[in-house]
Amino acid sequence: MRTRRSALAGVALAAVASLTLAACSSGGDDDNGGSESTDAVITAYGTEPQNPLITTNTNEVGGGNIIDLIYAGLVSYKADGSQELEIAESIESDDNKVWTIKLKDWSFTDGTPVTAESFVKAWNFGAAAENAQLQSYFYYPIEGTDDEGVILDKGTEMSGLKVVDEKTFEVTLKNPEALFPLRLGYSAYYPLPEAAFEDMDAFGKAPIGNGPYKLDKWENNVEAVMTPNEEYKGNREAKNGGVTFKFYTNPDSAYSDVQAGNLDVLDQAPPSALTTFKTDDSVQAFEAAGSVNGTVTIPESLDHFSGEEGNLRRQAISRAIDRKEITDKIFDGTRSPSKDFSSELMPEFTADIPGSEVLEFDADEAKKLWAEADAIAPFEGKFVVAYNGDGPGNKEWVEALTNQLKNNLEIDAEPKAYATFAELRTKVTDRTIGTAFRTGWQPDYPSVYNYLGPVFGTGAGSNDGDYSNKEFDKLLSDALSAEGDEMAKLLAQAQEILFKDLPAIPLWNTNVAAVAAKGVENVEFNWQNKPEYQNITK
Amino acid sequence: MWWYIGRRILQAIPVLLGSTFLIYAMVFAMPGDPIVALFGEKPVSEAVRSQIEQQYNLDKPFLVQWLLFLGNAAQGDLGVSFSGRPVSELLAETIPVTFKLALMALVIEGVLGIAAGFYAGLKRGKLFDSTMLVASLLVIAVPIFVFGFTMQLIFGVKLGWAPVTVGGDASWDRLIIPAFVLGLVSFAYVLRLTRTSVVENLTADHVRTARAKGLTDGQVNRRHVLRNSLIPVVTYLGADLGTLMAGAIVTEGIFNIPGLGNLAFRAIQQKEGPTIVSVVTVMVLIYVVMSLIVDLLYAWLDPRIRYA
């Protein structure tokens, strides 16, 4: 997951994505006059990369946007999240455990070929403890790593990776996983050229990739200039003359630049413009469903929140929340009430999963459920929801939510602020938080599974509430070895269990709220809520 | 005089030691683990954690971290930011931009503030004076970002006379609007300070004597009123350069100027100890140097204030 550590917080990540892309600009700028040009350079909002531009070490949006344009992986994703082979000629397995990957003839922009070694060495580099790479977590499914994806015993090579010949390698997983190929379009799995390993620090400043663009210039704190890579022969071919990310520390000033026509695309309208951007005549506005979700996690260790009593209380809380009111009044409709634990953009999304009615506001039902729980053991004390104050808007919605609980359940509920995201996460990871807290998820690859496995699986890395349910685990692992509709069905069944146990209360998904300058065309958002930069023209 | 300068420079050493210690203590006391923040919502392996802690000395006690920082800083090594870039490089990129901006703001506020204040003082109670007093009150009362965004909207977006944001090209002409915004609040103070001082001096004995000698109004005002009135103004302006450089955080954010303020903002967000301490130390240094220059200017403006 890529985090916008700063403003972001949690998951509040930015918004973005969409299939149904609704341009709500007032129109009138459709000139059809052929002003569209394939050599126009597109300027886009960006932030200074927080780390050197190394694929295995870039886990935030600023650097991630650049990395995704200058590298190509084994597979690529279409805007709707379905995947296509990119460098891979084939990715095959008989048992979903040992995968054989064959490569096409591609090369890096320095002319060296992309080989099996390019992948194996890059991944081993990313997973070795001594390199302390921020994306190491992503290698955890591969044999030879610990639960956090780092190579066991401070080793430098994963036992699960084997080069067969120059264009073939083999990946052995810890457990069978039918979805494994879906992960491979993520940046942690990109290849690195031989030049990278000679001096990784220097390479991070001037990376050599194999993607639709090459990085011409990275001027620190100012901009990253990319031009199309003529040698690229993948699925994401550049339809413009280049992309330049201009770096900002303040999205408000980027918005002003879009208004004045100095910046072509801003993928997250600043909070100050959320109420006005749709009616602003000086920009094109985009709004659509998004993949990032927001939840409140109630740890299993909290008094009165385990067992049958706990389930009743969790359901009561969920029913006591009027999601529609909060998304309308506090977020001005820029978030949509949750329909499940994932997002409707995911290919296996199923509407109306049995049990999902707990997401509907019903104060009477909520009171009844709470009373039933009280009959088992009376509730005393407060229900506290923790949040980080540095995330924009967190205070407002947490206050609104606890007020609703107060009014609708007649219990003592209150918010608790932590100054920073780091502080909140520290309390969560060392399990000393002692209250419910806000959480959220941005998918790493397009599948409902990605919202369930890493977050609610027993002992999973991001299972912050220590939820554990054997039946749920079983359905997940069955889903992983199934395919297509069968998999979607198993994932829906798994969610059915979640709706009963409610380890986290789903709240809403963050919508895409983006703007583009007048005259900019083909702005389309993908399942990750990011613009498909290579398609934008003007 | 040289002895005086030398002594002042020596005095700066304990100031710098004390301020780096305090800043380091504050960064250390900031809640939350920077490594957890670095990994976002993903779990961190113990092996990776200990590796990073070693790299940034985060595993050592606070006092040791501070001493290590000092020792390296004395040799010109300010450490490495989480982005893997030497802090000295980050400073070298950002200081010139902010210095240029602050200097422009200083010139704007100094020239305009002294001129307007001088004239207002001479015409005490008249329309110009009253207008300036009300205007300066308004400027002091309204937060700087309001002016920043308003000017950006009017001159950048609507009229298109100035760039909306500065970005990488921090040339003099592109910095005029941001410098004006940055200097606006101080302009109000300079104006009021000059005016009060001029009003006081107009009735002073030496001015009466000068008039009695038969000097023209212009000569009296320039040589005897203005020069004497400048003493408090110069003190203010001197200290203000430091304030401007530190206060550039808001202005640099609005106009997207890649300077020291932006660097400080990002470093604090990411809890990057070495970067924060280095940026603040630079700001302390500027204060120390500016107060030295102010003291020297004193001696020039008023020969009575000579140092023994």
PDB file of N, CA, C and O in Angstrom, chain A residues 153-194:
ATOM      1  N   ASP A 153      16.594 -15.263   8.646  1.00  0.00           N
ATOM      2  CA  ASP A 153      17.960 -15.348   9.162  1.00  0.00           C
ATOM      3  C   ASP A 153      18.922 -14.382   8.479  1.00  0.00           C
ATOM      4  O   ASP A 153      20.077 -14.719   8.212  1.00  0.00           O
ATOM      5  N   LYS A 154      18.455 -13.208   8.206  1.00  0.00           N
ATOM      6  CA  LYS A 154      19.287 -12.160   7.594  1.00  0.00           C
ATOM      7  C   LYS A 154      19.958 -12.618   6.302  1.00  0.00           C
ATOM      8  O   LYS A 154      21.047 -12.170   5.954  1.00  0.00           O
ATOM      9  N   GLY A 155      19.310 -13.548   5.604  1.00  0.00           N
ATOM     10  CA  GLY A 155      19.867 -14.035   4.357  1.00  0.00           C
ATOM     11  C   GLY A 155      19.711 -12.995   3.249  1.00  0.00           C
ATOM     12  O   GLY A 155      19.110 -11.943   3.439  1.00  0.00           O
ATOM     13  N   THR A 156      20.280 -13.270   2.084  1.00  0.00           N
ATOM     14  CA  THR A 156      20.188 -12.324   0.988  1.00  0.00           C
ATOM     15  C   THR A 156      19.430 -12.894  -0.199  1.00  0.00           C
ATOM     16  O   THR A 156      19.229 -12.214  -1.196  1.00  0.00           O
ATOM     17  N   GLU A 157      19.051 -14.189  -0.128  1.00  0.00           N
ATOM     18  CA  GLU A 157      18.298 -14.766  -1.234  1.00  0.00           C
ATOM     19  C   GLU A 157      17.107 -15.558  -0.716  1.00  0.00           C
ATOM     20  O   GLU A 157      17.225 -16.346   0.205  1.00  0.00           O
ATOM     21  N   MET A 158      15.947 -15.326  -1.351  1.00  0.00           N
ATOM     22  CA  MET A 158      14.763 -16.081  -0.969  1.00  0.00           C
ATOM     23  C   MET A 158      14.880 -17.494  -1.506  1.00  0.00           C
ATOM     24  O   MET A 158      15.229 -17.685  -2.673  1.00  0.00           O
ATOM     25  N   SER A 159      14.556 -18.493  -0.654  1.00  0.00           N
ATOM     26  CA  SER A 159      14.658 -19.871  -1.136  1.00  0.00           C
ATOM     27  C   SER A 159      13.600 -20.147  -2.209  1.00  0.00           C
ATOM     28  O   SER A 159      13.723 -21.080  -2.986  1.00  0.00           O
ATOM     29  N   GLY A 160      12.559 -19.321  -2.244  1.00  0.00           N
ATOM     30  CA  GLY A 160      11.480 -19.566  -3.200  1.00  0.00           C
ATOM     31  C   GLY A 160      11.713 -19.005  -4.595  1.00  0.00           C
ATOM     32  O   GLY A 160      10.828 -19.090  -5.436  1.00  0.00           O
ATOM     33  N   LEU A 161      12.868 -18.396  -4.850  1.00  0.00           N
ATOM     34  CA  LEU A 161      13.123 -17.840  -6.185  1.00  0.00           C
ATOM     35  C   LEU A 161      14.231 -18.623  -6.872  1.00  0.00           C
ATOM     36  O   LEU A 161      15.290 -18.839  -6.296  1.00  0.00           O
ATOM     37  N   LYS A 162      13.981 -19.010  -8.110  1.00  0.00           N
ATOM     38  CA  LYS A 162      15.007 -19.779  -8.812  1.00  0.00           C
ATOM     39  C   LYS A 162      15.058 -19.359 -10.280  1.00  0.00           C
ATOM     40  O   LYS A 162      14.027 -19.342 -10.964  1.00  0.00           O
ATOM     41  N   VAL A 163      16.246 -19.001 -10.745  1.00  0.00           N
ATOM     42  CA  VAL A 163      16.409 -18.669 -12.158  1.00  0.00           C
ATOM     43  C   VAL A 163      16.564 -19.971 -12.931  1.00  0.00           C
ATOM     44  O   VAL A 163      17.434 -20.787 -12.611  1.00  0.00           O
ATOM     45  N   VAL A 164      15.710 -20.180 -13.940  1.00  0.00           N
ATOM     46  CA  VAL A 164      15.800 -21.417 -14.715  1.00  0.00           C
ATOM     47  C   VAL A 164      16.715 -21.208 -15.919  1.00  0.00           C
ATOM     48  O   VAL A 164      17.695 -21.909 -16.115  1.00  0.00           O
ATOM     49  N   ASP A 165      16.395 -20.201 -16.718  1.00  0.00           N
ATOM     50  CA  ASP A 165      17.336 -19.785 -17.768  1.00  0.00           C
ATOM     51  C   ASP A 165      17.172 -18.288 -17.934  1.00  0.00           C
ATOM     52  O   ASP A 165      16.470 -17.638 -17.165  1.00  0.00           O
ATOM     53  N   GLU A 166      17.801 -17.741 -18.965  1.00  0.00           N
ATOM     54  CA  GLU A 166      17.836 -16.291 -19.069  1.00  0.00           C
ATOM     55  C   GLU A 166      16.444 -15.669 -19.080  1.00  0.00           C
ATOM     56  O   GLU A 166      16.255 -14.568 -18.581  1.00  0.00           O
ATOM     57  N   LYS A 167      15.465 -16.354 -19.659  1.00  0.00           N
ATOM     58  CA  LYS A 167      14.133 -15.768 -19.778  1.00  0.00           C
ATOM     59  C   LYS A 167      13.087 -16.482 -18.933  1.00  0.00           C
ATOM     60  O   LYS A 167      11.897 -16.318 -19.153  1.00  0.00           O
ATOM     61  N   THR A 168      13.507 -17.328 -18.022  1.00  0.00           N
ATOM     62  CA  THR A 168      12.548 -18.087 -17.223  1.00  0.00           C
ATOM     63  C   THR A 168      12.953 -18.105 -15.753  1.00  0.00           C
ATOM     64  O   THR A 168      14.142 -18.271 -15.449  1.00  0.00           O
ATOM     65  N   PHE A 169      12.012 -17.900 -14.879  1.00  0.00           N
ATOM     66  CA  PHE A 169      12.295 -18.148 -13.464  1.00  0.00           C
ATOM     67  C   PHE A 169      11.086 -18.734 -12.767  1.00  0.00           C
ATOM     68  O   PHE A 169       9.978 -18.732 -13.307  1.00  0.00           O
ATOM     69  N   GLU A 170      11.367 -19.251 -11.560  1.00  0.00           N
ATOM     70  CA  GLU A 170      10.362 -20.010 -10.847  1.00  0.00           C
ATOM     71  C   GLU A 170      10.166 -19.407  -9.464  1.00  0.00           C
ATOM     72  O   GLU A 170      11.123 -19.071  -8.779  1.00  0.00           O
ATOM     73  N   VAL A 171       8.907 -19.239  -9.088  1.00  0.00           N
ATOM     74  CA  VAL A 171       8.605 -18.700  -7.758  1.00  0.00           C
ATOM     75  C   VAL A 171       7.844 -19.747  -6.972  1.00  0.00           C
ATOM     76  O   VAL A 171       6.817 -20.246  -7.430  1.00  0.00           O
ATOM     77  N   THR A 172       8.360 -20.076  -5.782  1.00  0.00           N
ATOM     78  CA  THR A 172       7.653 -21.027  -4.921  1.00  0.00           C
ATOM     79  C   THR A 172       7.045 -20.259  -3.748  1.00  0.00           C
ATOM     80  O   THR A 172       7.739 -19.500  -3.070  1.00  0.00           O
ATOM     81  N   LEU A 173       5.748 -20.466  -3.555  1.00  0.00           N
ATOM     82  CA  LEU A 173       5.058 -19.744  -2.489  1.00  0.00           C
ATOM     83  C   LEU A 173       4.983 -20.589  -1.224  1.00  0.00           C
ATOM     84  O   LEU A 173       5.134 -21.803  -1.268  1.00  0.00           O
ATOM     85  N   LYS A 174       4.707 -19.925  -0.110  1.00  0.00           N
ATOM     86  CA  LYS A 174       4.535 -20.657   1.142  1.00  0.00           C
ATOM     87  C   LYS A 174       3.247 -21.476   1.083  1.00  0.00           C
ATOM     88  O   LYS A 174       3.186 -22.608   1.515  1.00  0.00           O
ATOM     89  N   ASN A 175       2.188 -20.835   0.549  1.00  0.00           N
ATOM     90  CA  ASN A 175       0.890 -21.496   0.435  1.00  0.00           C
ATOM     91  C   ASN A 175       0.353 -21.291  -0.972  1.00  0.00           C
ATOM     92  O   ASN A 175       0.672 -20.285  -1.598  1.00  0.00           O
ATOM     93  N   PRO A 176      -0.484 -22.223  -1.432  1.00  0.00           N
ATOM     94  CA  PRO A 176      -1.051 -22.050  -2.774  1.00  0.00           C
ATOM     95  C   PRO A 176      -1.832 -20.751  -2.857  1.00  0.00           C
ATOM     96  O   PRO A 176      -2.535 -20.387  -1.913  1.00  0.00           O
ATOM     97  N   GLU A 177      -1.708 -20.045  -3.951  1.00  0.00           N
ATOM     98  CA  GLU A 177      -2.401 -18.776  -4.085  1.00  0.00           C
ATOM     99  C   GLU A 177      -2.714 -18.512  -5.561  1.00  0.00           C
ATOM    100  O   GLU A 177      -1.835 -18.150  -6.330  1.00  0.00           O
ATOM    101  N   ALA A 178      -3.972 -18.710  -5.909  1.00  0.00           N
ATOM    102  CA  ALA A 178      -4.354 -18.543  -7.312  1.00  0.00           C
ATOM    103  C   ALA A 178      -4.207 -17.104  -7.761  1.00  0.00           C
ATOM    104  O   ALA A 178      -4.024 -16.808  -8.939  1.00  0.00           O
ATOM    105  N   LEU A 179      -4.292 -16.187  -6.802  1.00  0.00           N
ATOM    106  CA  LEU A 179      -4.249 -14.773  -7.147  1.00  0.00           C
ATOM    107  C   LEU A 179      -2.835 -14.245  -7.340  1.00  0.00           C
ATOM    108  O   LEU A 179      -2.657 -13.074  -7.636  1.00  0.00           O
ATOM    109  N   PHE A 180      -1.829 -15.105  -7.123  1.00  0.00           N
ATOM    110  CA  PHE A 180      -0.471 -14.591  -7.128  1.00  0.00           C
ATOM    111  C   PHE A 180      -0.124 -13.718  -8.335  1.00  0.00           C
ATOM    112  O   PHE A 180       0.451 -12.635  -8.180  1.00  0.00           O
ATOM    113  N   PRO A 181      -0.486 -14.125  -9.566  1.00  0.00           N
ATOM    114  CA  PRO A 181      -0.106 -13.289 -10.722  1.00  0.00           C
ATOM    115  C   PRO A 181      -0.668 -11.874 -10.630  1.00  0.00           C
ATOM    116  O   PRO A 181      -0.081 -10.932 -11.153  1.00  0.00           O
ATOM    117  N   LEU A 182      -1.782 -11.730  -9.925  1.00  0.00           N
ATOM    118  CA  LEU A 182      -2.419 -10.427  -9.821  1.00  0.00           C
ATOM    119  C   LEU A 182      -1.539  -9.439  -9.060  1.00  0.00           C
ATOM    120  O   LEU A 182      -1.601  -8.232  -9.271  1.00  0.00           O
ATOM    121  N   ARG A 183      -0.713  -9.956  -8.155  1.00  0.00           N
ATOM    122  CA  ARG A 183       0.170  -9.093  -7.381  1.00  0.00           C
ATOM    123  C   ARG A 183       1.277  -8.498  -8.243  1.00  0.00           C
ATOM    124  O   ARG A 183       1.873  -7.489  -7.890  1.00  0.00           O
ATOM    125  N   LEU A 184       1.584  -9.178  -9.354  1.00  0.00           N
ATOM    126  CA  LEU A 184       2.859  -8.922 -10.020  1.00  0.00           C
ATOM    127  C   LEU A 184       2.912  -7.623 -10.806  1.00  0.00           C
ATOM    128  O   LEU A 184       3.931  -7.258 -11.356  1.00  0.00           O
ATOM    129  N   GLY A 185       1.804  -6.903 -10.856  1.00  0.00           N
ATOM    130  CA  GLY A 185       1.848  -5.601 -11.513  1.00  0.00           C
ATOM    131  C   GLY A 185       2.210  -4.503 -10.535  1.00  0.00           C
ATOM    132  O   GLY A 185       2.339  -3.346 -10.906  1.00  0.00           O
ATOM    133  N   TYR A 186       2.362  -4.857  -9.250  1.00  0.00           N
ATOM    134  CA  TYR A 186       2.657  -3.857  -8.242  1.00  0.00           C
ATOM    135  C   TYR A 186       4.148  -3.508  -8.243  1.00  0.00           C
ATOM    136  O   TYR A 186       4.990  -4.337  -8.575  1.00  0.00           O
ATOM    137  N   SER A 187       4.454  -2.285  -7.855  1.00  0.00           N
ATOM    138  CA  SER A 187       5.824  -1.786  -8.029  1.00  0.00           C
ATOM    139  C   SER A 187       6.896  -2.588  -7.296  1.00  0.00           C
ATOM    140  O   SER A 187       8.041  -2.631  -7.742  1.00  0.00           O
ATOM    141  N   ALA A 188       6.546  -3.241  -6.187  1.00  0.00           N
ATOM    142  CA  ALA A 188       7.566  -4.020  -5.480  1.00  0.00           C
ATOM    143  C   ALA A 188       8.081  -5.168  -6.355  1.00  0.00           C
ATOM    144  O   ALA A 188       9.157  -5.713  -6.116  1.00  0.00           O
ATOM    145  N   TYR A 189       7.311  -5.530  -7.375  1.00  0.00           N
ATOM    146  CA  TYR A 189       7.682  -6.668  -8.221  1.00  0.00           C
ATOM    147  C   TYR A 189       8.282  -6.258  -9.568  1.00  0.00           C
ATOM    148  O   TYR A 189       8.427  -7.076 -10.458  1.00  0.00           O
ATOM    149  N   TYR A 190       8.605  -4.979  -9.715  1.00  0.00           N
ATOM    150  CA  TYR A 190       9.246  -4.552 -10.967  1.00  0.00           C
ATOM    151  C   TYR A 190      10.690  -5.074 -11.026  1.00  0.00           C
ATOM    152  O   TYR A 190      11.302  -5.342  -9.999  1.00  0.00           O
ATOM    153  N   PRO A 191      11.243  -5.195 -12.225  1.00  0.00           N
ATOM    154  CA  PRO A 191      12.641  -5.639 -12.356  1.00  0.00           C
ATOM    155  C   PRO A 191      13.605  -4.451 -12.212  1.00  0.00           C
ATOM    156  O   PRO A 191      13.201  -3.305 -12.383  1.00  0.00           O
ATOM    157  N   LEU A 192      14.855  -4.735 -11.916  1.00  0.00           N
ATOM    158  CA  LEU A 192      15.877  -3.684 -11.886  1.00  0.00           C
ATOM    159  C   LEU A 192      17.025  -4.079 -12.803  1.00  0.00           C
ATOM    160  O   LEU A 192      17.400  -5.258 -12.860  1.00  0.00           O
ATOM    161  N   PRO A 193      17.609  -3.129 -13.510  1.00  0.00           N
ATOM    162  CA  PRO A 193      18.734  -3.458 -14.393  1.00  0.00           C
ATOM    163  C   PRO A 193      20.003  -3.708 -13.599  1.00  0.00           C
ATOM    164  O   PRO A 193      20.097  -3.304 -12.435  1.00  0.00           O
ATOM    165  N   GLU A 194      20.964  -4.321 -14.246  1.00  0.00           N
ATOM    166  CA  GLU A 194      22.245  -4.635 -13.613  1.00  0.00           C
ATOM    167  C   GLU A 194      22.877  -3.381 -13.001  1.00  0.00           C
ATOM    168  O   GLU A 194      23.458  -3.411 -11.914  1.00  0.00           O
TER     169      GLU A 194
END
